[in-house]
Coordinates of C-alpha atoms in Angstrom, one line a residue:
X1 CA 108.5 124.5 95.8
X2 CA 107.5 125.5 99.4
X3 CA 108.8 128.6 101.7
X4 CA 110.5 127.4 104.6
X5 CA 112.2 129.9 106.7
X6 CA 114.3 127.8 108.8
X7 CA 115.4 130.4 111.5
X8 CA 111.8 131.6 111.7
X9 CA 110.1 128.3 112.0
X10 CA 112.9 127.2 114.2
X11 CA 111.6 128.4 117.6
X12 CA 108.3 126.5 116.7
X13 CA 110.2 123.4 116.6
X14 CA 111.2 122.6 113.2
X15 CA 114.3 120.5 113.0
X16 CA 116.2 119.5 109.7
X17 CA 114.1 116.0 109.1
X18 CA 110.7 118.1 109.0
X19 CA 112.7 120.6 107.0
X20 CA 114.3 118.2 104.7
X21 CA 110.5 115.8 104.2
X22 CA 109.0 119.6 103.2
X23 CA 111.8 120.1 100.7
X24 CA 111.0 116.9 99.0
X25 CA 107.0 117.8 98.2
X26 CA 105.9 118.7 94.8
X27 CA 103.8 121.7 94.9
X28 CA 102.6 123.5 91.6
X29 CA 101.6 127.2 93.7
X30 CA 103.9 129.3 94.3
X31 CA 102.9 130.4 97.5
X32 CA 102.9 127.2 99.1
X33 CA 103.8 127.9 102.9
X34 CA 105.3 125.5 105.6
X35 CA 103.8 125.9 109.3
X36 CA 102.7 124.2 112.5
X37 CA 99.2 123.6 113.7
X38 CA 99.1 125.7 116.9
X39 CA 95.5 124.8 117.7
X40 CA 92.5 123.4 116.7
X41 CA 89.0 125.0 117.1
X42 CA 85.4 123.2 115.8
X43 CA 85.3 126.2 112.9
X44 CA 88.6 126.5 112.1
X45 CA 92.9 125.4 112.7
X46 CA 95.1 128.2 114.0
X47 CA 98.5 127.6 112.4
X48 CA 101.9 129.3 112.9
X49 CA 105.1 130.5 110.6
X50 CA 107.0 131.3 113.6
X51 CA 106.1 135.1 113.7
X52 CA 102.7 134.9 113.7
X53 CA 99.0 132.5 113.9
X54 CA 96.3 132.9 111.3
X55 CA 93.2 130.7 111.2
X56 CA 92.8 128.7 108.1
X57 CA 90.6 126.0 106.8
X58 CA 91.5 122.4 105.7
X59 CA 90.8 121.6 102.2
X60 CA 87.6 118.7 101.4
X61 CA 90.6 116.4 99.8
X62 CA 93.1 116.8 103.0
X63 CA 90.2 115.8 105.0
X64 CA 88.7 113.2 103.5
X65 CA 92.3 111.5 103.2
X66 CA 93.1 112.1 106.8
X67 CA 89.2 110.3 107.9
X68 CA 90.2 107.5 105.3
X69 CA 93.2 107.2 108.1
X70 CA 91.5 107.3 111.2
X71 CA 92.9 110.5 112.2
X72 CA 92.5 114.1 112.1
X73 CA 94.5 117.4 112.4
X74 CA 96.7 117.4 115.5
X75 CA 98.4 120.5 117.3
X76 CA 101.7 120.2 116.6
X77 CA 101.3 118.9 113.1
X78 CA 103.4 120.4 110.2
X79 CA 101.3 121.7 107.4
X80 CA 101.5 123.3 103.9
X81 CA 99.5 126.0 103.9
X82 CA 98.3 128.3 100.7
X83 CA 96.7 131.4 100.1
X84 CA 93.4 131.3 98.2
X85 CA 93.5 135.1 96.4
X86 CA 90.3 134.4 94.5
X87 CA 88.5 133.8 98.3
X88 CA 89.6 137.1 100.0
X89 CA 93.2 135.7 100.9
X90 CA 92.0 132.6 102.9
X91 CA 93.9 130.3 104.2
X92 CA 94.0 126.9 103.1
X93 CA 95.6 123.6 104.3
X94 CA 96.8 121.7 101.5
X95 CA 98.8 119.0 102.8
X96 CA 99.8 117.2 106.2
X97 CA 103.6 116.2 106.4
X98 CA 103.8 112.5 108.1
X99 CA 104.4 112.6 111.7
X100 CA 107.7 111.7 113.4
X101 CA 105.6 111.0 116.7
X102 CA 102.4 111.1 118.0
X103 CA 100.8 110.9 121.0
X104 CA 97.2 109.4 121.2
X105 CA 94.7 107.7 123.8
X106 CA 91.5 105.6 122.5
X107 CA 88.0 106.6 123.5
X108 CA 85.7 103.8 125.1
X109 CA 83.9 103.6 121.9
X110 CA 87.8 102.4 120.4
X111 CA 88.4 105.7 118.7
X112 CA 91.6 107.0 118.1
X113 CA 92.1 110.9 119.4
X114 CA 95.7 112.3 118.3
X115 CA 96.8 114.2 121.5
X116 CA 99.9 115.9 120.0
X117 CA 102.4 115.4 117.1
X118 CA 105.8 115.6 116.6
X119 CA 106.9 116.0 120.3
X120 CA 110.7 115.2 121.4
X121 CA 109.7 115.2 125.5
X122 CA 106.7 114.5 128.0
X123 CA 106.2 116.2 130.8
X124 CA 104.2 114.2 132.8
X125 CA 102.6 116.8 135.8
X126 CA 101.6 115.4 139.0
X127 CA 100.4 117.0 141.8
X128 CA 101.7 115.9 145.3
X129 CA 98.5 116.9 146.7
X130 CA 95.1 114.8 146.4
X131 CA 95.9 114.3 142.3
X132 CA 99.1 111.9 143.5
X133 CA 98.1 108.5 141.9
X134 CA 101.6 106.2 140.9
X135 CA 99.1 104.1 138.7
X136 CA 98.1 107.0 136.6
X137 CA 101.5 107.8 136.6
X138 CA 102.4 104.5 135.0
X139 CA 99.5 104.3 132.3
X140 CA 100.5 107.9 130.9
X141 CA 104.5 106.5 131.1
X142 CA 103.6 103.6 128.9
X143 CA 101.7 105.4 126.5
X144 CA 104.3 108.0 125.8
X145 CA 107.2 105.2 125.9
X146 CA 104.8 103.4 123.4
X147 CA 104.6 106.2 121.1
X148 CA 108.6 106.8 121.7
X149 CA 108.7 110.1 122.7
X150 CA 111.1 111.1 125.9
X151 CA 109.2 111.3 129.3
X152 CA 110.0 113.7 132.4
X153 CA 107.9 113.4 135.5
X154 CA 107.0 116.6 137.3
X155 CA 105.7 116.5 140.6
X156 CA 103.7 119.5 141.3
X157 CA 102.8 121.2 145.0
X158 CA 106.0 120.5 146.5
X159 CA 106.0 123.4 148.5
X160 CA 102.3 122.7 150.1
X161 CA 102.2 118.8 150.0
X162 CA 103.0 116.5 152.8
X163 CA 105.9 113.8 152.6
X164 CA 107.4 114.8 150.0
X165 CA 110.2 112.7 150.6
X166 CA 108.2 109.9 150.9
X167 CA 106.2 110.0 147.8
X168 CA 109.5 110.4 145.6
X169 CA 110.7 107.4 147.0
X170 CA 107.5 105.2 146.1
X171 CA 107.4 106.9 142.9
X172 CA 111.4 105.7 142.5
X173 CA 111.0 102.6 143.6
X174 CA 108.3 102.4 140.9
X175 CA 109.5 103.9 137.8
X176 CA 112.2 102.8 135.4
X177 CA 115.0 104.4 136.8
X178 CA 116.0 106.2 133.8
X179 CA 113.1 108.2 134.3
X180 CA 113.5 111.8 135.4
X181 CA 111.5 112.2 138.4
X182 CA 111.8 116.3 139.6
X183 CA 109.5 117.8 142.8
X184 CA 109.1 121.1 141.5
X185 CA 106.5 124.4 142.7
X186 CA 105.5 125.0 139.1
X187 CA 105.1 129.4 139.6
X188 CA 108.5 129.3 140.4
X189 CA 111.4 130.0 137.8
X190 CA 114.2 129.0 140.2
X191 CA 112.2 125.7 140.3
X192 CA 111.7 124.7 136.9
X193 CA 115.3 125.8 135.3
X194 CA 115.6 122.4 135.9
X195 CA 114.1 121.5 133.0
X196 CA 116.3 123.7 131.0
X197 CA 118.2 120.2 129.3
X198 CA 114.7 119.4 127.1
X199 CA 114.5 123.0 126.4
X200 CA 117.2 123.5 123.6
X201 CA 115.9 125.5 120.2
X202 CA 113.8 123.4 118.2
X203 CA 112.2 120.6 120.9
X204 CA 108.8 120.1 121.5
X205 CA 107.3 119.5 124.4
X206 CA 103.6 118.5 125.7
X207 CA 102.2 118.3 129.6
X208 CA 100.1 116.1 129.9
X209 CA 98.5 115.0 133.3
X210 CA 94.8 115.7 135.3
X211 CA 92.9 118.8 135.9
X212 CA 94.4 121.0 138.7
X213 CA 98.2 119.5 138.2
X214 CA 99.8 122.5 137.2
X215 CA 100.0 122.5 134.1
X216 CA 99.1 125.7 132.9
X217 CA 100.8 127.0 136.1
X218 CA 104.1 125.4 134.2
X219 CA 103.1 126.8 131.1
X220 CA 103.2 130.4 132.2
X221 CA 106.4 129.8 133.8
X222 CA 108.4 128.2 131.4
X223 CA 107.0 130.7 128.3
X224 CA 106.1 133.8 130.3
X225 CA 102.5 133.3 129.1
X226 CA 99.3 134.3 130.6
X227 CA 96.7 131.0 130.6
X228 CA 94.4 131.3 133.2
X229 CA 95.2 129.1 136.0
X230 CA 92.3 127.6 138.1
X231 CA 92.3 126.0 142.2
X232 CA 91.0 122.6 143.2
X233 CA 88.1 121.4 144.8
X234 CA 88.5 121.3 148.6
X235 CA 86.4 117.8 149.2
X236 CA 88.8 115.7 147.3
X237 CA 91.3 117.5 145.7
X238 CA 90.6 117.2 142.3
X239 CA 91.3 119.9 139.8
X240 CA 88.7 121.8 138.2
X241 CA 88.9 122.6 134.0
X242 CA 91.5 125.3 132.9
X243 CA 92.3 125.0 129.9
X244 CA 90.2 123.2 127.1
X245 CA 91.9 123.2 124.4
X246 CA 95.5 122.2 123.4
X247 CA 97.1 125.1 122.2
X248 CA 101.2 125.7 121.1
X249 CA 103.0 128.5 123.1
X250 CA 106.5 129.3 122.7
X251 CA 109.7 129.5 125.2
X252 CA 112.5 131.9 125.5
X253 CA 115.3 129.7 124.7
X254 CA 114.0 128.7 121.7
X255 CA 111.9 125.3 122.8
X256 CA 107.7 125.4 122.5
X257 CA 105.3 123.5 124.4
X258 CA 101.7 122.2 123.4
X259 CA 99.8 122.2 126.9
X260 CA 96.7 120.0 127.0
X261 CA 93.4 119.9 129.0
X262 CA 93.4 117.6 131.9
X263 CA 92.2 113.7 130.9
X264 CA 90.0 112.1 132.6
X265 CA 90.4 108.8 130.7
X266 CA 93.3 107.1 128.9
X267 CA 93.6 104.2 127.2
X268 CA 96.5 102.8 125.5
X269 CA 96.9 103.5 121.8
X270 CA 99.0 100.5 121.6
X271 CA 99.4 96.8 121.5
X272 CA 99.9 94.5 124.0
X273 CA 103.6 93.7 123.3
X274 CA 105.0 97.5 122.8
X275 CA 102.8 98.2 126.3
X276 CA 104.6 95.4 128.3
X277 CA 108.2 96.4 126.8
X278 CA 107.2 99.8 128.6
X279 CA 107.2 98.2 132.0
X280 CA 110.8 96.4 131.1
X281 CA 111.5 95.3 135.4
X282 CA 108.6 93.4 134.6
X283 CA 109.9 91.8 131.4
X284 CA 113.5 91.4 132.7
X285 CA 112.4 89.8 135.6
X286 CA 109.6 87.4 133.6
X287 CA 112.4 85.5 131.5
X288 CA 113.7 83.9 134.7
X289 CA 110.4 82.8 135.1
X290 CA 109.8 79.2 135.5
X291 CA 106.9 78.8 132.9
X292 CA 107.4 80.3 129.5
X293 CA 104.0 81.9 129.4
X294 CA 103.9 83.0 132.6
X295 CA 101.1 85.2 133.7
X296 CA 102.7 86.2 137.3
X297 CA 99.1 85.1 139.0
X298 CA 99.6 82.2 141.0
X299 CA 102.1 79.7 139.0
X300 CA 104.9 78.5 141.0
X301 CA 108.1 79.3 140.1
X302 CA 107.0 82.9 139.1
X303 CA 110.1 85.7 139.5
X304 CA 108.0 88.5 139.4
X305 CA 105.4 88.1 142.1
X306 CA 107.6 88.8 145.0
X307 CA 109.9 91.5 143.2
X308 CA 107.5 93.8 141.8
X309 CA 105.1 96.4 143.8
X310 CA 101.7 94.3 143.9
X311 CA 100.1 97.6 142.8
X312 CA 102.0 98.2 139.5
X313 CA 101.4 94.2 139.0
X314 CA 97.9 94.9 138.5
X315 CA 98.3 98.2 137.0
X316 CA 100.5 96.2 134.4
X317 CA 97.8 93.4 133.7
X318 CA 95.0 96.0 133.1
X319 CA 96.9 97.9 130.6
X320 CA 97.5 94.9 129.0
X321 CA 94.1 93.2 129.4
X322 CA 92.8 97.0 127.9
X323 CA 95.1 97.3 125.1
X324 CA 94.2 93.5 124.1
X325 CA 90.3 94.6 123.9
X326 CA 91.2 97.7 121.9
X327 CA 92.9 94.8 119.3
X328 CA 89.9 92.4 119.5
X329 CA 87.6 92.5 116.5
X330 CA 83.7 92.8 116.6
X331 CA 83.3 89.3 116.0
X332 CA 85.5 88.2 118.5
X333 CA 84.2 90.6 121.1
X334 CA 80.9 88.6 120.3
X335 CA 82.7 85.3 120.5
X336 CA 84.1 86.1 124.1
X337 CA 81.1 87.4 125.6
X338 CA 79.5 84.7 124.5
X339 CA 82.2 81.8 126.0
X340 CA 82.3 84.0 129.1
X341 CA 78.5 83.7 129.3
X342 CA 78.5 80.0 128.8
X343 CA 81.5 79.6 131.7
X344 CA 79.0 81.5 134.2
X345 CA 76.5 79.1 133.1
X346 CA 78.2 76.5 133.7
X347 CA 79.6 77.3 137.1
X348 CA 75.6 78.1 138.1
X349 CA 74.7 74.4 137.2
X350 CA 77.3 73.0 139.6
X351 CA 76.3 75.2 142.1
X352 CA 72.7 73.9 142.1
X353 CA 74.0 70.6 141.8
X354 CA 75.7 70.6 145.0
X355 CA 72.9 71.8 147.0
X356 CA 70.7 69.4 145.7

C-alpha cells in the first residue's frame, strides 16, 4: 500500500485519476510514498509531498526501464518514493506512475526530451517586443495541441511594445479561434488575474516560450516566488538565460506551475497526421479541395491557397515536412538522399545538354 495524502498533495496537482492509478500499485514496503518530481538536477531529482522537497535518487531497475522506453524522469512526473533506512534514510524512486500528458520536442539528432508531465494548460509567453514571431507561435501551438494539453497564449510587454493592437489582430487572424490570446504586463497582478480560470486547485500548468519572454516574470507573479529575472539584449531583442532548469513552484489558489528555460529549438514530437489536425482551418478548408491529395502548392482548384496567411502555409508544410523526417527510418533517410542526389544529377545533364 502507498501513503497518499490527498489534501496535501493536492496543491501539487494531484487529481483523483493520479490518485486512483497510485491506489492500484502493489507495493510490499510499508513506507512507500506518493510525490511529484519538482526538478531534475545531473546528481540527483528533487521531489515533493506537498509540504516539502527532498532530493532522492532513482533506483538502477527504474532507470534502466525508463532508457528501455526512450524516456527519462520528467518534472511533473508522479513518483513512488521509499526510504532506504539501511543507507542513512535516502531517498529512493521506486516507481514512475504512467503519464496522463506529456509535453516533448525532438533533438536534431531525433531524440526525444520530455519537457513536462502531466500538465492540464500551456501557457504559451510571447513577448510583443523583438521576441514577437506568429510562426513560433504556431509550432509551440501544434505541439501542445499534439500532446492534448489546453493552450493559453500570453503576450508579454504590453505596456512597452508598439501596436499592440495590431499584433493581436495578426495573431487572431492566425490562430484557431478557440485559442485564448491575452496582452498582459507579466509583474503586474491586476494583469494576470486573468488567468485565474486555469488556476483552480489541482491544475498544472507549464510556460513555455524563448529566453527574455517573461516567463519567470509570470512565475513570480502568479506564485509570489523569487526566480531571478534577467533583461534582453539591446541589438536584437533577444532574451538572455534565466532560468535553466525546469523547476515546480506552487500558486496561492491551489494551482502549480513547472516554468522552463527558454528553447531555442523545437521540433515536433509528433506525426504528420496529429500535427496537420492542429492547424484544423487548414484541414477544413483542404476537403473542398479539388484534388484529393492536395498539397496547396500550385494545383488548380486548391481552396486553401488564397484563404490561408501565406506565412502560416509554409509554417504548416515545414512542420509537416519536419515531423515526416523525425518518422523516416535510417534506411530510408539513405534511400532519399540518395534519389534526391540522382534528381540533381539528372537535372545537371540536361543542363549541359542544352548548352552544347
Amino acid at each position: 500500500m502507498i501513503a497518499c495524502d490527498f489534501a496535501q498533495l493536492r496543491p501539487i496537482g494531484l487529481q483523483q485519476a493520479i490518485a486512483s492509478a497510485a491506489a492500484h500499485l502493489d507495493f510490499s514496503s510499508s513506507t512507500a510514498q506518493l510525490m511529484r518530481v519538482s526538478a531534475v538536477h545531473r546528481d540527483s531529482i528533487g521531489v515533493h509531498d506537498g509540504a516539502s522537497e527532498r532530493a532522492a535518487q532513482i533506483l538502477p531497475c527504474l532507470q534502466h526501464a525508463l532508457q528501455q522506453q526512450d524516456t527519462t524522469l520528467a518534472v511533473g512526473d508522479w513518483v513512488a518514493t521509499d526510504a532506504d533506512a539501511a543507507a542513512h534514510g535516502s531517498l529512493w524512486i521506486t516507481e514512475r506512475l504512467s503519464p496522463a500528458t506529456q509535453i516533448a520536442r525532438r533533438g536534431n539528432d531525433g531524440r526525444r526530451q520530455v519537457l513536462a508531465s502531466n500538465v492540464d494548460t500551456a501557457l504559451l509567453v510571447m513577448g510583443l517586443d523583438g521576441d514577437f514571431n506568429p510562426r513560433r507561435l504556431e509550432r509551440y501551438l501544434a505541439i501542445v495541441l499534439a500532446a492534448h494539453v489546453t493552450p493559453v497564449v500570453v503576450l508579454s510587454k504590453a505596456d512597452v511594445a508598439d501596436d499592440v493592437p495590431g499584433k493581436l489582430a495578426l495573431l487572431r487572424q492566425r490562430l484557431p479561434q478557440h485559442v485564448p490570446l491575452f496582452a498582459i504586463d507579466t509583474r503586474h497582478a491586476y494583469d494576470v488575474a486573468i488567468l485565474e480560470p486555469w488556476l483552480g486547485a489541482g491544475q498544472t500548468l507549464v510556460l513555455l516560450g524563448s529566453s527574455g519572454a517573461g516567463k519567470s516574470s509570470l512565475t513570480n507573479t502568479l506564485c509570489a516566488a523569487d526566480q531571478a529575472t534577467n533583461g534582453v539584449r539591446h541589438g536584437d531583442g533577444r532574451g538572455r538565460h534565466t532560468t535553466t532548469a525546469r523547476s515546480l513552484h506552487l500558486c496561492a489558489d491551489g494551482a502549480c506551475i513547472i516554468d522552463t528555460p527558454g528553447l531555442r529549438s523545437w521540433q515536433a514530437d509528433a506525426d504528420a497526421d496529429t500535427l496537420a489536425a492542429t492547424f484544423d482551418d487548414i484541414a477544413a478548408l483542404a476537403a473542398t479541395c479539388q484534388f484529393r491529395d492536395c498539397r496547396h502548392a500550385s494545383e488548380p482548384g486548391c481552396q486553401v491557397r488564397g484563404a490561408v496567411d501565406g506565412d502560416r502555409l509554409r509554417n504548416y508544410h515545414k512542420l509537416l515536412r519536419d515531423a515526416r523526417r523525425s518518422e523516416e527510418t535510417p534506411l530510408e533517410r539513405i534511400a532519399a538522399r540518395a534519389k534526391w542526389k540522382t534528381i540533381l544529377k539528372a537535372g545537371m545533364e540536361r543542363g549541359k545538354d542544352k548548352r552544347r
